[in-house]
Amino acid sequence: MIKSREMAASDLAAVVRIEQQATAFPWSQKNFADCLKSNHKAWVFLSDNNEIVAYTIVQKVVDEAHLLNICVKSDSQGKGLGRDVLNHVISFANTMSAVLIVLEVRSSNQRAQQLYLSAGFNEMSVRKNYYPAKEGREDAILMGLDLDLMSLFSIHD
Ligand SMILES: CC(C)(COP(=O)(O)OP(=O)(O)OC[C@H]1O[C@@H](n2cnc3c(N)ncnc32)[C@H](O)[C@@H]1OP(=O)(O)O)[C@@H](O)C(=O)NCCC(=O)NCCS
């Protein structure tokens, strides 16, 4: 399992560099700083030489975990890291006794949707024209992982 630790303010410059390379509509440094100030759970994931290669941010909302951001450095993608980071989020959500993990993903982001579907997430609804896009706007797919259902499956396995 890849090494992880909580994200610190001193990580933000590196995190924003990764965000800008890996995403078409990157969060600003202030977006990340606001998450840390709000005490959202944020982790960075480290390579063997302690370089940040991925990060994620989760907001606790009563008994739900909202996955606000998950990102793997461009040249580290496609090697299973995204799955490791998502598994970390699922473990955290189980630890906080969350019943549901929810997230929004761009309708064009097939890669991320595949990752979520393969981890057991389902499509819950569509928010029409939610995101700004290169041309006009783009729908958000709201996806959820029902952790109560997951625990029932693991009991009966
Ligand atoms: C989405 C993201 C986190 C996936 O991370 P990753 O390290 O590349 O993914 P993994 O190597 O762990 O692959 C996990 C699964 O993702 C899917 N996937 C990975 N690469 C894919 C590709 N090129 N096309 C389609 N699906 C792909 C597959 O389901 C894969 O499972 P498999 O290997 O069993 O087939 C990463 O691409 C990323 O950071 N993208 C930019 C930021 C982003 O879009 N974040 C999500 C916002 S909602």
CSV table of C-alpha atoms and ligand atoms in Angstrom, one decimal:
chain,number,residue,atom,x,y,z
A,1,MET,CA,0.0,0.0,0.0
A,2,ILE,CA,1.3,3.5,-0.9
A,3,LYS,CA,2.5,5.8,1.9
A,4,SER,CA,0.1,8.6,2.9
A,5,ARG,CA,0.0,11.4,5.4
A,6,GLU,CA,-2.4,14.3,6.1
A,7,MET,CA,-2.0,17.2,3.7
A,8,ALA,CA,-0.3,20.3,5.2
A,9,ALA,CA,-0.3,23.9,4.1
A,10,SER,CA,3.4,23.5,3.1
A,11,ASP,CA,2.2,20.8,0.5
A,12,LEU,CA,-0.1,23.2,-1.4
A,13,ALA,CA,2.4,24.5,-4.0
A,14,ALA,CA,3.2,20.9,-5.0
A,15,VAL,CA,-0.4,19.9,-4.9
A,16,VAL,CA,-1.5,22.8,-7.1
A,17,ARG,CA,1.3,21.9,-9.6
A,18,ILE,CA,-0.1,18.4,-9.9
A,19,GLU,CA,-3.7,19.7,-10.1
A,20,GLN,CA,-2.8,22.1,-12.9
A,21,GLN,CA,-1.1,19.4,-15.0
A,22,ALA,CA,-3.7,16.7,-14.4
A,23,THR,CA,-7.0,18.5,-14.7
A,24,ALA,CA,-8.5,20.8,-17.3
A,25,PHE,CA,-10.3,23.0,-14.7
A,26,PRO,CA,-7.9,23.0,-11.8
A,27,TRP,CA,-8.8,24.1,-8.3
A,28,SER,CA,-6.9,27.2,-7.1
A,29,GLN,CA,-4.4,27.2,-4.2
A,30,LYS,CA,-7.1,29.1,-2.2
A,31,ASN,CA,-9.6,26.3,-2.9
A,32,PHE,CA,-7.2,23.8,-1.3
A,33,ALA,CA,-6.3,26.2,1.6
A,34,ASP,CA,-10.0,26.8,2.3
A,35,CYS,CA,-10.5,23.0,2.6
A,36,LEU,CA,-7.6,22.7,5.1
A,37,LYS,CA,-9.0,25.7,7.1
A,38,SER,CA,-12.5,24.0,7.1
A,39,ASN,CA,-10.8,20.9,8.6
A,40,HIS,CA,-11.9,18.7,5.7
A,41,LYS,CA,-9.9,15.4,5.7
A,42,ALA,CA,-7.0,15.8,3.2
A,43,TRP,CA,-4.2,13.4,2.5
A,44,VAL,CA,-1.2,13.3,0.2
A,45,PHE,CA,0.2,10.0,-1.1
A,46,LEU,CA,4.0,9.6,-1.5
A,47,SER,CA,6.4,7.8,-3.9
A,48,ASP,CA,9.3,5.8,-2.6
A,49,ASN,CA,11.4,9.0,-2.7
A,50,ASN,CA,8.7,10.9,-0.7
A,51,GLU,CA,7.5,13.0,-3.7
A,52,ILE,CA,3.7,13.7,-3.7
A,53,VAL,CA,2.1,11.7,-6.4
A,54,ALA,CA,-1.6,11.9,-5.5
A,55,TYR,CA,-4.0,13.5,-3.1
A,56,THR,CA,-7.6,13.5,-2.0
A,57,ILE,CA,-10.0,15.7,0.0
A,58,VAL,CA,-13.1,14.4,1.8
A,59,GLN,CA,-15.7,16.4,3.6
A,60,LYS,CA,-17.6,14.8,6.5
A,61,VAL,CA,-21.3,15.8,6.3
A,62,VAL,CA,-23.1,14.1,9.3
A,63,ASP,CA,-23.1,10.4,8.3
A,64,GLU,CA,-21.9,10.9,4.7
A,65,ALA,CA,-18.4,11.4,3.3
A,66,HIS,CA,-18.3,13.8,0.3
A,67,LEU,CA,-15.3,13.1,-2.0
A,68,LEU,CA,-14.4,16.6,-3.1
A,69,ASN,CA,-11.2,15.9,-5.0
A,70,ILE,CA,-9.1,12.9,-6.0
A,71,CYS,CA,-6.1,13.3,-8.3
A,72,VAL,CA,-3.0,11.3,-9.4
A,73,LYS,CA,0.0,13.1,-10.9
A,74,SER,CA,-0.2,12.8,-14.7
A,75,ASP,CA,2.9,10.6,-15.1
A,76,SER,CA,1.8,8.3,-12.3
A,77,GLN,CA,-1.6,7.6,-13.7
A,78,GLY,CA,-2.7,4.2,-14.9
A,79,LYS,CA,-0.6,2.3,-12.4
A,80,GLY,CA,-3.3,1.5,-9.8
A,81,LEU,CA,-2.7,4.6,-7.6
A,82,GLY,CA,-6.2,6.1,-8.2
A,83,ARG,CA,-7.6,2.8,-6.9
A,84,ASP,CA,-5.3,2.9,-3.8
A,85,VAL,CA,-6.4,6.4,-3.0
A,86,LEU,CA,-10.1,5.6,-3.4
A,87,ASN,CA,-9.7,2.5,-1.2
A,88,HIS,CA,-8.1,4.8,1.4
A,89,VAL,CA,-11.2,7.1,1.2
A,90,ILE,CA,-13.5,4.1,1.6
A,91,SER,CA,-11.6,2.8,4.6
A,92,PHE,CA,-11.7,6.3,6.2
A,93,ALA,CA,-15.5,6.5,5.5
A,94,ASN,CA,-16.0,3.1,7.2
A,95,THR,CA,-13.9,4.3,10.2
A,96,MET,CA,-16.1,7.3,10.6
A,97,SER,CA,-19.2,5.0,10.3
A,98,ALA,CA,-20.4,6.8,7.2
A,99,VAL,CA,-23.4,5.3,5.5
A,100,LEU,CA,-22.7,6.8,2.1
A,101,ILE,CA,-19.8,8.2,0.0
A,102,VAL,CA,-21.0,10.8,-2.6
A,103,LEU,CA,-19.1,12.6,-5.3
A,104,GLU,CA,-19.7,14.6,-8.5
A,105,VAL,CA,-17.8,13.8,-11.7
A,106,ARG,CA,-17.9,15.5,-15.2
A,107,SER,CA,-19.9,13.5,-17.7
A,108,SER,CA,-16.9,13.5,-20.0
A,109,ASN,CA,-14.6,12.0,-17.4
A,110,GLN,CA,-15.0,8.4,-18.4
A,111,ARG,CA,-11.8,7.4,-16.7
A,112,ALA,CA,-12.8,8.5,-13.3
A,113,GLN,CA,-16.3,7.1,-13.7
A,114,GLN,CA,-14.8,3.7,-14.6
A,115,LEU,CA,-12.8,3.8,-11.4
A,116,TYR,CA,-15.8,4.6,-9.3
A,117,LEU,CA,-18.1,2.0,-11.0
A,118,SER,CA,-15.4,-0.7,-10.5
A,119,ALA,CA,-15.3,0.2,-6.8
A,120,GLY,CA,-19.0,-0.3,-6.4
A,121,PHE,CA,-20.3,3.3,-6.8
A,122,ASN,CA,-23.7,3.8,-8.6
A,123,GLU,CA,-25.0,6.7,-10.6
A,124,MET,CA,-27.5,8.5,-8.4
A,125,SER,CA,-28.6,11.5,-10.6
A,126,VAL,CA,-27.4,14.0,-13.1
A,127,ARG,CA,-27.0,17.7,-12.4
A,128,LYS,CA,-27.5,19.4,-15.8
A,129,ASN,CA,-25.0,22.0,-16.9
A,130,TYR,CA,-23.3,21.9,-13.6
A,131,TYR,CA,-19.7,22.6,-14.7
A,132,PRO,CA,-18.2,25.2,-17.0
A,133,ALA,CA,-16.7,23.4,-20.0
A,134,LYS,CA,-14.4,24.3,-22.9
A,135,GLU,CA,-17.5,25.1,-24.9
A,136,GLY,CA,-20.6,26.0,-22.8
A,137,ARG,CA,-21.4,23.8,-19.8
A,138,GLU,CA,-21.2,20.2,-18.9
A,139,ASP,CA,-23.4,17.8,-16.8
A,140,ALA,CA,-22.2,16.4,-13.4
A,141,ILE,CA,-22.9,12.8,-12.6
A,142,LEU,CA,-23.7,12.4,-8.9
A,143,MET,CA,-22.4,9.0,-7.8
A,144,GLY,CA,-22.7,7.2,-4.5
A,145,LEU,CA,-21.3,4.2,-2.7
A,146,ASP,CA,-23.8,2.7,-0.1
A,147,LEU,CA,-21.5,1.5,2.7
A,148,ASP,CA,-24.4,-0.2,4.6
A,149,LEU,CA,-25.0,-2.3,1.5
A,150,MET,CA,-21.3,-3.0,1.2
A,151,SER,CA,-21.0,-4.2,4.8
A,152,LEU,CA,-24.0,-6.5,4.2
A,153,PHE,CA,-22.2,-8.0,1.2
A,154,SER,CA,-19.0,-8.5,3.2
A,155,ILE,CA,-21.0,-10.2,6.1
A,156,HIS,CA,-22.5,-12.7,3.7
A,157,ASP,CA,-19.3,-13.3,1.6
B,1,LIG,C1,-9.2,9.4,-12.3
B,1,LIG,C2,-7.9,9.1,-11.7
B,1,LIG,C3,-7.8,9.5,-10.2
B,1,LIG,C4,-7.6,7.6,-11.8
B,1,LIG,O1,-6.3,7.4,-11.3
B,1,LIG,P1,-5.3,6.3,-11.9
B,1,LIG,O2,-4.2,6.1,-11.0
B,1,LIG,O3,-5.0,6.7,-13.3
B,1,LIG,O4,-6.2,5.0,-12.0
B,1,LIG,P2,-5.8,3.5,-11.7
B,1,LIG,O5,-4.5,3.2,-12.5
B,1,LIG,O6,-5.9,3.2,-10.3
B,1,LIG,O7,-7.0,2.7,-12.5
B,1,LIG,C5,-8.2,2.5,-11.8
B,1,LIG,C6,-9.3,2.2,-12.7
B,1,LIG,O8,-9.6,3.5,-13.4
B,1,LIG,C7,-10.0,3.1,-14.7
B,1,LIG,N1,-9.1,3.6,-15.7
B,1,LIG,C8,-7.8,3.9,-15.5
B,1,LIG,N2,-7.2,4.4,-16.7
B,1,LIG,C9,-8.3,4.4,-17.6
B,1,LIG,C10,-8.4,4.8,-18.9
B,1,LIG,N3,-7.3,5.3,-19.6
B,1,LIG,N4,-9.6,4.7,-19.5
B,1,LIG,C11,-10.6,4.2,-18.9
B,1,LIG,N5,-10.6,3.9,-17.6
B,1,LIG,C12,-9.4,3.9,-16.9
B,1,LIG,C13,-10.1,1.6,-14.8
B,1,LIG,O9,-11.4,1.2,-14.3
B,1,LIG,C14,-9.1,1.2,-13.8
B,1,LIG,O10,-9.3,-0.1,-13.3
B,1,LIG,P3,-8.5,-1.3,-14.0
B,1,LIG,O11,-7.1,-1.0,-14.0
B,1,LIG,O12,-8.9,-2.5,-13.1
B,1,LIG,O13,-9.1,-1.4,-15.4
B,1,LIG,C15,-6.7,9.9,-12.5
B,1,LIG,O14,-6.9,9.6,-13.9
B,1,LIG,C16,-6.7,11.4,-12.3
B,1,LIG,O15,-6.1,11.9,-11.3
B,1,LIG,N6,-7.4,12.1,-13.2
B,1,LIG,C17,-7.4,13.6,-13.2
B,1,LIG,C18,-8.2,14.1,-12.0
B,1,LIG,C19,-9.6,13.6,-12.0
B,1,LIG,O16,-10.2,13.4,-13.1
B,1,LIG,N7,-10.1,13.3,-10.8
B,1,LIG,C20,-11.5,12.8,-10.7
B,1,LIG,C21,-12.4,13.9,-10.5
B,1,LIG,S1,-14.1,13.3,-10.2
